[in-house]
Short mmCIF file of C-alpha atoms and ligand atoms in Angstrom, two decimals:
data_model
loop_
_atom_site.label_atom_id
_atom_site.label_comp_id
_atom_site.label_asym_id
_atom_site.label_seq_id
_atom_site.Cartn_x
_atom_site.Cartn_y
_atom_site.Cartn_z
CA MET A 1330 -18.45 -36.21 17.27
CA TYR A 1331 -15.04 -34.79 17.24
CA VAL A 1332 -14.23 -32.82 20.27
CA PRO A 1333 -10.71 -31.30 20.39
CA LYS A 1334 -8.39 -32.30 23.24
CA ASN A 1335 -8.41 -29.75 26.05
CA ILE A 1336 -12.24 -28.98 25.40
CA LYS A 1337 -14.79 -30.70 27.56
CA ILE A 1338 -17.84 -32.12 25.98
CA SER A 1339 -20.20 -30.20 28.10
CA GLN A 1340 -18.46 -27.11 26.90
CA TYR A 1341 -18.55 -28.14 23.31
CA LEU A 1342 -22.35 -28.72 23.59
CA GLU A 1343 -22.95 -25.44 25.50
CA ASP A 1344 -21.12 -23.67 22.58
CA LYS A 1345 -23.50 -25.41 20.03
CA ALA A 1346 -26.44 -24.13 22.02
CA ILE A 1347 -24.96 -20.58 21.92
CA ASN A 1348 -24.77 -20.99 18.20
CA SER A 1349 -28.45 -21.58 17.86
CA LEU A 1350 -29.20 -18.86 20.15
CA HIS A 1351 -27.59 -16.28 17.94
CA SER A 1352 -29.14 -17.27 14.79
CA SER A 1353 -32.21 -15.06 15.18
CA ASN A 1354 -29.77 -12.10 14.93
CA HIS A 1355 -28.96 -12.53 11.38
CA PRO A 1356 -30.41 -9.51 9.40
CA LEU A 1357 -31.55 -11.86 6.69
CA SER A 1358 -33.78 -13.64 9.33
CA GLN A 1359 -36.08 -10.45 8.80
CA PRO A 1360 -38.68 -11.51 6.02
CA GLU A 1361 -37.63 -10.04 2.59
CA ASP A 1362 -40.78 -7.88 2.31
CA GLU A 1363 -40.07 -6.17 5.70
CA GLN A 1364 -36.43 -5.31 4.88
CA PRO A 1365 -35.71 -1.65 4.88
CA ILE A 1366 -34.99 0.32 1.52
CA LEU A 1367 -33.27 3.58 0.96
CA GLN A 1368 -35.06 6.15 -1.31
CA ILE A 1369 -32.84 8.73 -2.77
CA TRP A 1370 -33.87 11.83 -4.80
CA GLY A 1371 -30.76 12.56 -6.78
CA ARG A 1372 -29.04 15.71 -7.87
CA ALA A 1373 -29.21 17.61 -4.56
CA SER A 1374 -26.24 19.74 -3.84
CA LEU A 1375 -24.33 18.87 -0.54
CA GLU A 1376 -22.59 21.40 1.69
CA GLY A 1377 -21.15 21.70 5.14
CA GLU A 1378 -18.96 19.22 7.09
CA VAL A 1379 -19.21 15.63 8.12
CA ARG A 1380 -17.74 13.84 11.02
CA ILE A 1381 -15.92 10.69 10.23
CA SER A 1382 -16.41 7.77 12.47
CA GLY A 1383 -13.81 5.24 13.84
CA ALA A 1384 -12.36 2.64 11.42
CA LYS A 1385 -14.56 -0.39 11.16
CA ASN A 1386 -11.52 -2.67 10.17
CA SER A 1387 -9.52 -1.27 13.14
CA ALA A 1388 -12.27 -1.59 15.52
CA LEU A 1389 -12.90 -5.28 14.62
CA ALA A 1390 -9.25 -6.32 14.94
CA ILE A 1391 -8.68 -4.31 18.11
CA MET A 1392 -11.85 -5.97 19.63
CA ALA A 1393 -10.33 -9.33 18.83
CA GLY A 1394 -7.08 -8.08 20.33
CA VAL A 1395 -8.80 -7.28 23.76
CA LEU A 1396 -8.82 -11.08 24.28
CA LEU A 1397 -5.00 -10.93 24.79
CA CYS A 1398 -5.45 -8.98 27.91
CA SER A 1399 -6.53 -10.12 31.41
CA ASP A 1400 -7.00 -6.51 32.64
CA GLU A 1401 -9.94 -4.21 31.56
CA CYS A 1402 -9.48 -1.99 28.50
CA ARG A 1403 -11.43 0.84 27.35
CA LEU A 1404 -11.80 1.52 23.61
CA GLN A 1405 -12.87 4.98 22.28
CA ASN A 1406 -14.16 6.07 18.93
CA VAL A 1407 -15.81 2.71 18.32
CA PRO A 1408 -18.16 3.13 15.35
CA ILE A 1409 -21.79 2.08 15.71
CA LEU A 1410 -22.06 -0.66 13.10
CA VAL A 1411 -23.76 -4.06 12.84
CA ASP A 1412 -20.33 -5.74 12.43
CA VAL A 1413 -19.22 -4.12 15.60
CA THR A 1414 -22.37 -5.58 17.47
CA ARG A 1415 -21.70 -8.96 16.06
CA MET A 1416 -18.11 -8.82 17.39
CA GLU A 1417 -19.38 -7.75 20.70
CA GLN A 1418 -21.71 -10.86 20.63
CA ILE A 1419 -18.84 -13.11 19.82
CA LEU A 1420 -16.75 -11.64 22.73
CA GLU A 1421 -19.69 -12.13 25.09
CA ALA A 1422 -20.14 -15.66 23.87
CA LEU A 1423 -16.58 -16.24 24.86
CA GLY A 1424 -17.09 -14.86 28.44
CA VAL A 1425 -15.92 -11.28 27.93
CA LYS A 1426 -17.80 -8.52 29.84
CA LEU A 1427 -18.76 -5.46 27.76
CA ASN A 1428 -20.27 -2.12 28.56
CA ARG A 1429 -21.07 0.07 25.71
CA GLN A 1430 -21.75 3.82 26.19
CA GLY A 1431 -22.09 5.49 22.61
CA ASN A 1432 -18.60 5.40 21.12
CA ILE A 1433 -16.91 4.04 24.16
CA LEU A 1434 -16.67 0.41 24.76
CA ASP A 1435 -15.40 -1.02 28.23
CA VAL A 1436 -14.12 -4.52 27.92
CA ASP A 1437 -13.26 -7.02 30.61
CA ALA A 1438 -11.64 -10.16 29.24
CA SER A 1439 -10.28 -11.36 32.68
CA ASN A 1440 -12.33 -14.48 32.48
CA ILE A 1441 -12.52 -16.01 29.08
CA GLY A 1442 -14.78 -19.00 29.80
CA LYS A 1443 -14.67 -20.64 26.41
CA SER A 1444 -12.18 -21.30 23.61
CA GLN A 1445 -14.75 -21.88 20.87
CA ALA A 1446 -16.31 -19.15 18.92
CA PRO A 1447 -20.04 -19.62 17.88
CA TYR A 1448 -20.59 -20.63 14.36
CA ASP A 1449 -23.61 -18.53 13.50
CA LEU A 1450 -21.79 -15.34 14.35
CA VAL A 1451 -18.31 -16.31 12.84
CA SER A 1452 -20.19 -17.32 9.55
CA GLN A 1453 -21.88 -13.94 9.31
CA MET A 1454 -18.60 -11.93 9.55
CA ARG A 1455 -15.22 -12.94 8.37
CA ALA A 1456 -13.41 -10.61 10.77
CA SER A 1457 -14.54 -12.76 13.67
CA PHE A 1458 -12.10 -15.51 12.62
CA PHE A 1459 -9.30 -13.09 13.80
CA VAL A 1460 -10.13 -14.18 17.55
CA ILE A 1461 -8.27 -17.43 16.67
CA GLY A 1462 -4.81 -15.69 17.25
CA PRO A 1463 -5.41 -14.06 20.70
CA LEU A 1464 -7.47 -17.14 22.09
CA LEU A 1465 -4.71 -19.51 21.08
CA THR A 1466 -1.88 -17.49 22.50
CA ARG A 1467 -3.74 -16.72 25.71
CA LEU A 1468 -5.36 -20.03 26.40
CA GLY A 1469 -3.27 -22.48 24.51
CA VAL A 1470 -6.35 -23.66 22.63
CA ALA A 1471 -8.87 -22.24 20.25
CA SER A 1472 -11.76 -23.60 17.99
CA VAL A 1473 -13.04 -21.20 15.44
CA PRO A 1474 -15.49 -22.16 12.60
CA LEU A 1475 -14.11 -21.50 9.17
CA PRO A 1476 -15.58 -18.18 7.94
CA GLY A 1477 -16.27 -19.64 4.54
CA GLY A 1478 -16.51 -17.69 1.41
CA CYS A 1479 -18.59 -14.38 1.08
CA ALA A 1480 -20.07 -12.29 -1.70
CA ILE A 1481 -16.70 -10.79 -2.80
CA GLY A 1482 -14.62 -13.99 -3.02
CA ALA A 1483 -13.66 -17.37 -1.58
CA ARG A 1484 -11.45 -15.80 1.14
CA PRO A 1485 -9.50 -18.74 2.46
CA VAL A 1486 -7.65 -18.65 5.77
CA ASP A 1487 -4.57 -20.82 4.85
CA LEU A 1488 -2.20 -17.98 5.52
CA HIS A 1489 -3.59 -17.52 9.12
CA VAL A 1490 -3.26 -21.24 9.69
CA ARG A 1491 0.13 -21.82 8.22
CA GLY A 1492 1.46 -19.03 10.35
CA LEU A 1493 0.10 -20.41 13.54
CA GLN A 1494 1.57 -23.82 12.60
CA ALA A 1495 4.96 -22.07 12.15
CA MET A 1496 4.64 -20.90 15.67
CA GLY A 1497 4.19 -24.44 16.89
CA ALA A 1498 0.39 -24.87 16.93
CA ASP A 1499 -1.31 -28.18 16.06
CA VAL A 1500 -4.03 -27.24 13.78
CA CYS A 1501 -6.72 -29.46 12.38
CA ILE A 1502 -9.78 -28.47 10.31
CA GLU A 1503 -12.74 -30.79 10.78
CA HIS A 1504 -16.35 -30.50 10.13
CA GLY A 1505 -15.94 -26.74 9.15
CA MET A 1506 -14.01 -25.98 12.30
CA VAL A 1507 -10.45 -24.84 12.83
CA HIS A 1508 -9.13 -26.49 15.94
CA ALA A 1509 -5.83 -25.26 17.18
CA CYS A 1510 -3.80 -26.02 20.20
CA VAL A 1511 -0.30 -25.61 21.66
CA ARG A 1512 1.19 -28.68 23.35
CA GLY A 1513 4.19 -28.76 25.70
CA ARG A 1514 6.34 -25.75 26.83
CA ARG A 1515 3.49 -24.30 29.14
CA SER A 1516 1.17 -24.26 26.13
CA ARG A 1517 2.98 -21.25 24.61
CA LEU A 1518 3.26 -20.45 21.14
CA GLN A 1519 6.90 -20.12 19.90
CA GLY A 1520 8.29 -17.12 17.99
CA ALA A 1521 8.98 -17.90 14.37
CA LYS A 1522 10.09 -16.21 11.08
CA ILE A 1523 6.97 -16.18 8.78
CA TYR A 1524 6.89 -15.15 5.26
CA LEU A 1525 3.43 -14.48 3.94
CA ASP A 1526 2.80 -15.41 0.34
CA TYR A 1527 0.37 -12.42 0.08
CA PRO A 1528 0.32 -9.52 2.39
CA SER A 1529 -3.14 -10.44 3.83
CA VAL A 1530 -4.54 -8.02 6.35
CA GLY A 1531 -6.29 -10.67 8.39
CA ALA A 1532 -3.35 -13.01 8.49
CA THR A 1533 -0.96 -10.23 9.49
CA GLU A 1534 -3.28 -9.43 12.34
CA THR A 1535 -3.97 -12.88 13.50
CA LEU A 1536 -0.26 -13.85 13.59
CA MET A 1537 0.87 -10.41 15.25
CA MET A 1538 -1.65 -10.86 17.94
CA ALA A 1539 -0.65 -14.52 18.52
CA ALA A 1540 2.94 -13.34 18.57
CA THR A 1541 2.57 -10.72 21.34
CA LEU A 1542 2.36 -13.51 24.12
CA ALA A 1543 4.49 -16.10 22.34
CA GLU A 1544 7.98 -17.19 23.63
CA GLY A 1545 10.63 -15.45 21.72
CA GLU A 1546 10.75 -13.27 18.62
CA THR A 1547 8.50 -13.43 15.52
CA ILE A 1548 9.18 -11.76 12.30
CA ILE A 1549 6.42 -11.47 9.82
CA GLU A 1550 7.69 -10.70 6.32
CA ASN A 1551 5.78 -9.55 3.34
CA ALA A 1552 3.21 -8.25 6.14
CA ALA A 1553 0.27 -6.15 5.21
CA GLN A 1554 0.96 -2.44 5.63
CA GLU A 1555 -2.61 -1.10 6.03
CA PRO A 1556 -3.18 1.59 8.56
CA GLU A 1557 -5.63 -0.77 10.48
CA VAL A 1558 -2.62 -3.19 11.11
CA GLU A 1559 -0.72 -0.34 12.41
CA ASP A 1560 -3.53 0.80 14.57
CA LEU A 1561 -3.83 -2.77 16.06
CA ALA A 1562 -0.17 -2.82 16.67
CA ASN A 1563 -0.36 0.51 18.40
CA PHE A 1564 -3.26 -0.90 20.51
CA CYS A 1565 -1.14 -3.93 21.51
CA ARG A 1566 1.84 -1.69 22.22
CA ALA A 1567 -0.28 0.34 24.58
CA MET A 1568 -1.03 -2.79 26.45
CA GLY A 1569 2.70 -3.58 26.78
CA ALA A 1570 3.39 -5.70 23.63
CA GLN A 1571 6.81 -5.28 22.01
CA ILE A 1572 6.09 -4.62 18.34
CA SER A 1573 8.08 -2.83 15.85
CA GLY A 1574 7.82 -2.27 12.07
CA ALA A 1575 3.96 -2.22 11.82
CA GLY A 1576 2.95 -0.23 8.82
CA THR A 1577 6.02 -1.58 6.88
CA ASN A 1578 6.33 -4.96 5.32
CA THR A 1579 8.40 -6.52 8.04
CA ILE A 1580 6.98 -6.60 11.61
CA LEU A 1581 9.00 -7.75 14.62
CA ILE A 1582 7.32 -8.95 17.76
CA SER A 1583 9.09 -9.99 21.00
CA GLY A 1584 6.68 -12.02 23.04
CA VAL A 1585 5.93 -10.95 26.66
CA ASP A 1586 4.41 -12.75 29.49
CA ARG A 1587 1.37 -10.63 29.95
CA LEU A 1588 -0.37 -7.47 28.64
CA HIS A 1589 -2.04 -4.72 30.84
CA GLU A 1590 -5.04 -2.43 30.89
CA THR A 1591 -5.03 0.56 28.47
CA ASP A 1592 -7.47 3.29 27.10
CA TYR A 1593 -7.11 3.43 23.40
CA SER A 1594 -8.84 5.52 20.67
CA ILE A 1595 -9.35 4.01 17.24
CA ILE A 1596 -8.19 5.80 14.12
CA PRO A 1597 -10.67 7.49 11.64
CA ASP A 1598 -12.11 5.35 8.96
CA ARG A 1599 -10.30 6.01 5.65
CA ILE A 1600 -12.86 4.07 3.59
CA GLU A 1601 -15.83 6.19 5.11
CA ALA A 1602 -13.63 9.30 4.59
CA GLY A 1603 -12.99 8.23 1.00
CA THR A 1604 -16.78 7.52 0.39
CA PHE A 1605 -17.61 11.20 1.49
CA LEU A 1606 -14.79 12.58 -0.85
CA VAL A 1607 -16.45 10.74 -3.66
CA ALA A 1608 -19.85 12.01 -2.60
CA GLY A 1609 -18.60 15.62 -3.04
CA ALA A 1610 -17.10 14.92 -6.41
CA ILE A 1611 -20.09 12.99 -7.72
CA THR A 1612 -22.66 15.66 -6.64
CA ASP A 1613 -20.40 18.51 -7.66
CA SER A 1614 -20.45 19.85 -4.13
CA GLU A 1615 -17.90 21.28 -1.83
CA ILE A 1616 -18.02 19.50 1.52
CA SER A 1617 -15.41 19.13 4.43
CA LEU A 1618 -14.52 16.01 6.32
CA TYR A 1619 -12.87 15.76 9.72
CA PRO A 1620 -11.25 14.02 11.59
CA VAL A 1621 -9.22 12.18 8.98
CA ILE A 1622 -5.53 11.12 8.61
CA PRO A 1623 -4.76 12.46 5.04
CA GLU A 1624 -1.84 10.24 4.51
CA HIS A 1625 -4.08 7.16 4.84
CA LEU A 1626 -6.13 8.45 1.95
CA ALA A 1627 -3.09 9.24 -0.31
CA PRO A 1628 -3.97 6.81 -3.09
CA VAL A 1629 -7.59 7.97 -2.99
CA ILE A 1630 -6.61 11.72 -3.08
CA ALA A 1631 -4.26 11.04 -5.93
CA LYS A 1632 -7.04 9.38 -8.10
CA LEU A 1633 -9.50 12.06 -7.35
CA GLN A 1634 -7.09 14.77 -8.44
CA GLU A 1635 -6.38 12.89 -11.69
CA ILE A 1636 -10.26 12.66 -12.22
CA GLY A 1637 -10.46 16.52 -11.88
CA THR A 1638 -11.53 17.09 -8.22
CA GLN A 1639 -9.29 19.09 -5.93
CA ILE A 1640 -8.69 17.93 -2.37
CA VAL A 1641 -7.69 20.58 0.02
CA THR A 1642 -5.99 20.12 3.34
CA ASP A 1643 -7.54 22.84 5.64
CA ALA A 1644 -5.89 21.50 8.75
CA PRO A 1645 -3.85 18.44 9.63
CA ASN A 1646 -6.98 16.44 10.24
CA ARG A 1647 -9.40 18.08 7.96
CA LEU A 1648 -9.97 17.72 4.14
CA ARG A 1649 -12.21 19.71 1.80
CA VAL A 1650 -13.46 18.41 -1.65
CA VAL A 1651 -13.45 21.09 -4.40
CA PRO A 1652 -15.39 19.53 -7.29
CA GLY A 1653 -14.39 19.94 -10.91
CA ALA A 1654 -15.25 18.53 -14.36
CA LEU A 1655 -14.80 14.82 -14.19
CA ARG A 1656 -12.25 12.89 -16.43
CA ALA A 1657 -11.76 9.23 -16.95
CA THR A 1658 -8.73 7.42 -15.38
CA ASP A 1659 -7.61 3.88 -14.78
CA ILE A 1660 -7.51 2.23 -11.41
CA GLU A 1661 -5.87 -1.08 -10.16
CA THR A 1662 -6.74 -2.20 -6.61
CA LEU A 1663 -3.66 -3.35 -4.56
CA PRO A 1664 -2.64 -3.95 -1.04
CA TYR A 1665 -1.78 -0.65 0.83
CA PRO A 1666 -0.29 1.77 -0.03
CA GLY A 1667 -1.94 0.99 -3.44
CA PHE A 1668 -5.40 1.87 -4.24
CA PRO A 1669 -7.71 0.15 -1.79
CA THR A 1670 -10.15 -2.57 -3.05
CA ASP A 1671 -12.72 -1.03 -0.48
CA MET A 1672 -12.92 2.05 -2.57
CA GLN A 1673 -13.20 0.38 -5.96
CA ALA A 1674 -17.06 0.41 -6.26
CA GLN A 1675 -17.36 3.98 -5.06
CA PHE A 1676 -14.92 5.11 -7.75
CA MET A 1677 -16.65 3.04 -10.42
CA ALA A 1678 -19.89 5.17 -9.60
CA LEU A 1679 -17.80 8.26 -10.05
CA LEU A 1680 -16.22 7.22 -13.31
CA ALA A 1681 -19.52 6.10 -14.60
CA ILE A 1682 -20.25 9.82 -15.28
CA ALA A 1683 -16.70 11.02 -16.06
CA GLU A 1684 -15.71 12.08 -19.63
CA GLY A 1685 -13.97 9.35 -21.57
CA ASN A 1686 -13.18 5.63 -20.95
CA SER A 1687 -11.77 4.14 -17.74
CA VAL A 1688 -10.52 0.67 -16.91
CA ILE A 1689 -10.97 -0.51 -13.32
CA SER A 1690 -8.88 -3.73 -12.38
CA GLU A 1691 -9.82 -5.63 -9.22
CA THR A 1692 -6.83 -7.68 -8.16
CA VAL A 1693 -7.52 -8.32 -4.48
CA PHE A 1694 -10.73 -10.06 -4.38
CA GLU A 1695 -11.96 -12.38 -7.25
CA ASN A 1696 -15.64 -11.49 -7.16
CA ARG A 1697 -15.93 -7.73 -6.48
CA LEU A 1698 -17.51 -6.39 -9.54
CA ARG A 1699 -21.05 -7.40 -8.93
CA HIS A 1700 -22.20 -3.74 -8.62
CA VAL A 1701 -21.63 -3.25 -12.41
CA ALA A 1702 -25.00 -4.86 -13.28
CA GLU A 1703 -26.74 -2.53 -10.74
CA LEU A 1704 -24.89 0.58 -12.05
CA ASN A 1705 -25.80 -0.35 -15.59
CA ARG A 1706 -29.48 -0.47 -14.51
CA MET A 1707 -29.06 3.23 -13.73
CA GLY A 1708 -27.78 3.98 -17.23
CA ALA A 1709 -24.08 3.41 -16.65
CA ASP A 1710 -22.11 1.80 -19.54
CA ILE A 1711 -19.79 -0.73 -18.08
CA ARG A 1712 -18.61 -4.03 -19.39
CA VAL A 1713 -16.76 -6.80 -17.38
CA LYS A 1714 -13.99 -8.71 -18.74
CA GLY A 1715 -12.29 -10.99 -16.29
CA ASN A 1716 -11.30 -8.81 -13.32
CA HIS A 1717 -11.44 -5.68 -15.46
CA ALA A 1718 -14.41 -3.36 -15.83
CA ILE A 1719 -14.34 -1.04 -18.71
CA VAL A 1720 -16.34 2.06 -17.90
CA LYS A 1721 -17.48 4.36 -20.86
CA GLY A 1722 -18.47 7.67 -19.17
CA VAL A 1723 -22.04 8.66 -19.73
CA PRO A 1724 -23.50 12.22 -19.24
CA ARG A 1725 -25.92 11.25 -16.47
CA LEU A 1726 -27.30 8.45 -14.44
CA LEU A 1727 -31.04 7.74 -13.98
CA GLY A 1728 -32.68 6.72 -10.77
CA ALA A 1729 -33.80 3.03 -10.63
CA PRO A 1730 -34.48 0.26 -8.10
CA VAL A 1731 -31.18 -1.41 -7.28
CA MET A 1732 -29.85 -4.21 -5.10
CA ALA A 1733 -26.80 -3.90 -3.02
CA THR A 1734 -24.50 -6.94 -3.35
CA ASP A 1735 -21.95 -6.29 -0.68
CA LEU A 1736 -20.95 -3.49 1.72
CA ARG A 1737 -18.94 -1.27 -0.61
CA ALA A 1738 -21.27 -1.98 -3.49
CA SER A 1739 -24.08 -0.60 -1.34
CA ALA A 1740 -22.11 2.60 -0.82
CA ALA A 1741 -21.54 2.82 -4.44
CA LEU A 1742 -25.22 2.53 -5.29
CA VAL A 1743 -25.98 5.24 -2.82
CA LEU A 1744 -23.43 7.62 -4.45
CA ALA A 1745 -24.87 6.80 -7.84
CA GLY A 1746 -28.23 7.56 -6.43
CA LEU A 1747 -27.01 10.98 -5.19
CA ALA A 1748 -25.91 11.91 -8.69
CA ALA A 1749 -28.73 10.37 -10.63
CA GLU A 1750 -31.91 12.09 -11.98
CA GLY A 1751 -35.03 11.05 -10.29
CA LYS A 1752 -35.54 8.49 -7.65
CA THR A 1753 -33.31 5.54 -6.72
CA ILE A 1754 -34.46 2.79 -4.38
CA VAL A 1755 -31.46 0.87 -2.69
CA GLN A 1756 -32.25 -2.49 -1.39
CA GLY A 1757 -30.09 -5.02 0.59
CA LEU A 1758 -29.35 -2.29 3.31
CA HIS A 1759 -27.93 -5.01 5.72
CA HIS A 1760 -24.69 -4.82 3.67
CA LEU A 1761 -24.63 -0.98 4.21
CA ASP A 1762 -25.30 -1.21 7.93
CA ARG A 1763 -22.50 -3.66 8.47
CA GLY A 1764 -19.85 -0.95 7.73
CA TYR A 1765 -21.34 2.59 7.50
CA ASP A 1766 -22.04 4.44 10.81
CA ASN A 1767 -25.30 6.36 10.13
CA LEU A 1768 -24.43 7.02 6.32
CA GLU A 1769 -27.90 8.35 5.47
CA GLY A 1770 -27.95 10.54 8.58
CA LYS A 1771 -24.70 12.03 7.68
CA LEU A 1772 -25.69 12.62 4.01
CA SER A 1773 -29.04 14.20 4.99
CA GLN A 1774 -27.11 16.62 7.30
CA LEU A 1775 -25.13 17.51 4.18
CA GLY A 1776 -28.47 18.35 2.32
CA ALA A 1777 -28.90 15.00 0.44
CA LYS A 1778 -32.53 14.01 -0.22
CA LEU A 1779 -32.95 10.51 1.14
CA ARG A 1780 -34.80 8.36 3.75
CA ARG A 1781 -35.03 4.77 4.98
CA VAL A 1782 -38.26 3.14 5.10
CA THR A 1783 -39.42 -0.32 5.67
CA PRO A 1784 -42.28 -1.48 3.43
CA GLN A 1785 -44.89 -1.60 6.28
CA THR A 1786 -43.93 1.92 7.52
CA GLN A 1787 -43.68 3.45 4.10
CA THR A 1788 -47.17 5.18 4.21
CA SER A 1789 -46.44 6.99 7.39
CA ALA A 1790 -42.93 7.61 6.39
CA LYS A 1791 -44.06 9.54 3.34
CA SER A 1792 -45.41 12.28 5.62
CA SER A 1793 -42.02 13.13 7.15
CA PRO A 1794 -39.88 15.76 5.26
CA ILE A 1795 -37.35 14.38 2.84
CA GLY A 1796 -33.85 14.61 4.13
CA GLN A 1797 -34.77 14.81 7.80
CA PRO A 1798 -33.98 11.92 10.11
CA ASN A 1799 -37.29 10.69 11.37
CA SER A 1800 -38.76 8.04 13.79
CA GLN A 1801 -39.04 5.44 11.07
CA LEU A 1802 -35.33 5.47 10.68
CA SER A 1803 -34.60 4.45 14.24
CA VAL A 1804 -37.28 1.79 14.12
CA CYS A 1805 -35.56 0.28 11.05
CA THR A 1806 -31.98 0.50 12.40
CA SER A 1807 -32.91 -1.13 15.76
CA GLN A 1808 -34.65 -3.89 13.95
CA LEU A 1809 -31.47 -4.77 12.11
CA SER A 1810 -29.18 -4.66 15.10
CA PRO A 1811 -30.84 -5.57 18.34
CA HIS A 1812 -27.83 -4.82 20.36
CA GLN A 1813 -27.07 -1.26 19.29
N1 LIG B 1233 -6.15 -14.62 1.21
C1 LIG B 1233 -5.88 -15.84 1.10
N2 LIG B 1233 -5.49 -16.65 2.20
C2 LIG B 1233 -5.68 -16.11 3.40
C3 LIG B 1233 -5.99 -14.79 3.59
C4 LIG B 1233 -6.39 -14.02 2.56
O1 LIG B 1233 -5.66 -16.43 0.02
O2 LIG B 1233 -5.31 -16.85 4.36
C5 LIG B 1233 -6.47 -13.79 0.05
C6 LIG B 1233 -8.03 -13.34 0.11
O3 LIG B 1233 -8.91 -14.40 -0.38
C7 LIG B 1233 -8.01 -12.06 -0.72
C8 LIG B 1233 -6.69 -11.49 -0.42
O4 LIG B 1233 -5.93 -12.52 0.04
O5 LIG B 1233 -8.06 -12.40 -2.12
C9 LIG B 1233 -6.73 -10.32 0.46
O6 LIG B 1233 -7.39 -10.71 1.70
P1 LIG B 1233 -7.00 -10.12 3.10
O7 LIG B 1233 -6.71 -11.20 4.00
O8 LIG B 1233 -5.92 -9.07 3.01
O9 LIG B 1233 -8.38 -9.41 3.57
P2 LIG B 1233 -9.18 -9.56 4.94
O10 LIG B 1233 -8.27 -9.42 6.04
O11 LIG B 1233 -10.10 -10.81 4.72
C10 LIG B 1233 -9.58 -7.03 5.20
C11 LIG B 1233 -10.76 -6.08 5.33
C12 LIG B 1233 -11.38 -6.05 3.97
C13 LIG B 1233 -10.44 -5.53 2.98
C14 LIG B 1233 -9.30 -6.45 2.91
C15 LIG B 1233 -8.25 -5.93 2.02
C16 LIG B 1233 -11.26 -6.61 7.61
C17 LIG B 1233 -12.20 -6.97 8.64
N3 LIG B 1233 -11.65 -6.70 6.29
O12 LIG B 1233 -9.98 -8.38 4.85
O13 LIG B 1233 -12.54 -4.96 4.26
O14 LIG B 1233 -11.14 -5.42 1.75
O15 LIG B 1233 -8.68 -6.40 4.20
O16 LIG B 1233 -7.85 -4.61 2.25
O17 LIG B 1233 -10.22 -5.90 8.07
C18 LIG B 1233 -14.58 -4.17 3.80
O18 LIG B 1233 -14.35 -3.41 4.76
O19 LIG B 1233 -15.49 -3.97 2.96
C19 LIG B 1233 -13.66 -5.31 3.57
C20 LIG B 1233 -13.97 -6.28 2.83
#
């Protein structure tokens, strides 16, 4: 058994015990025939306004960031999601005290008892790997399981590791575990100039967090410019970190000795907002969204306008979709400010019923076109060639049973179901619950006809009115995420 230096064997064994403790929380531990499904009766018009939740990808990074601070922090506008619950479980396993009241999360990371993140949780959610940066810079040692590949691609962590090594960490990867430690100089990372081969969101976040408590200045070049990176930087700055340039491709961090308490509100989720903009366009409905930061949605808004939908800014934080006849267009996913890969599947559902031929090129992840087969089951005409999908617009989609293959694919299938004739049944909802805060509740409120049922509750669920949240819904949701 390899146990990294600075970690006691008793602690190592205890962490292994935590791993097995958490294994029952995996949504797939639920028998397949008991997993909930979403029934959608398509072609209902939507109207009204929808409230956009806090950004999942900001929340997850910022929750890792609380490990940097030995004072208490309050996070506001935290979305209610399975991924957030998992991150809470990881923080708890490391010794962080948490208190959640709705969208407010109070965090006390004054006593981090462990430097090793539990395998079963990290393996379920890639974002949990981001704890490596804060743990290492605060404790001088961190062990985090390799997150492994996932449905959308291999997703290595080489850029995170190389950056930490440039800052003086010794890193070894053994038995699926990344062990990192800092020797000498009071176990403190050293500032460094780091050029990222690719503007990885996660690597930028890991290294920016690590640099906040390092000795000296760190420059991250070719950094990711996503709004969630900027949000994390703003959170760190609110705790006293010295960071400039976040949101551009060069970030400068001057390490400080310690960070202090803060009360921070997470930005609205641009991908959830984009999904609702597409919901308006695909159902030919006028709906409003708030709060949003329109500039974060610039590439999405530009494409919707090209496709024939108008997006009106009614107030600085409010957008309205005014639908129109849908026309084909081409899309290439790119790092921000390019078109987001996290909106690719939803736009494919929309372009499936637009007039003409579109080409969608996925350049960020190598395996993110698996929803094509499911959309084709609904009557779409899409062919995949390499990382391109050639979409021939069809006049209508037809409801069908479909299987979600990843988080954004599940949203695309729900959108397709809203536009389709007849009934669509979406399976694989554990993907949806990872990243959408009450999507079906929000859609119901707008007038969509849909409901969630588990097979054994299906008979009684049939008696509740379509489109109304019912008691079955909360039963299913709590089964999926015991800590919510
Ligand atoms: N990559 C490497 N080496 C690394 C890191 C990344 O080769 O060390 C590659 C990846 O394999 C991928 C590309 O770089 O091909 C982009 O990955 P990136 O690191 O930017 O993505 P991430 O940090 O793993 C975050 C979001 C994703 C979002 C991407 C791109 C979180 C928790 N996740 O992932 O969100 O798609 O950035 O914007 O922030 C989602 O919400 O559905 C989702 C997948």
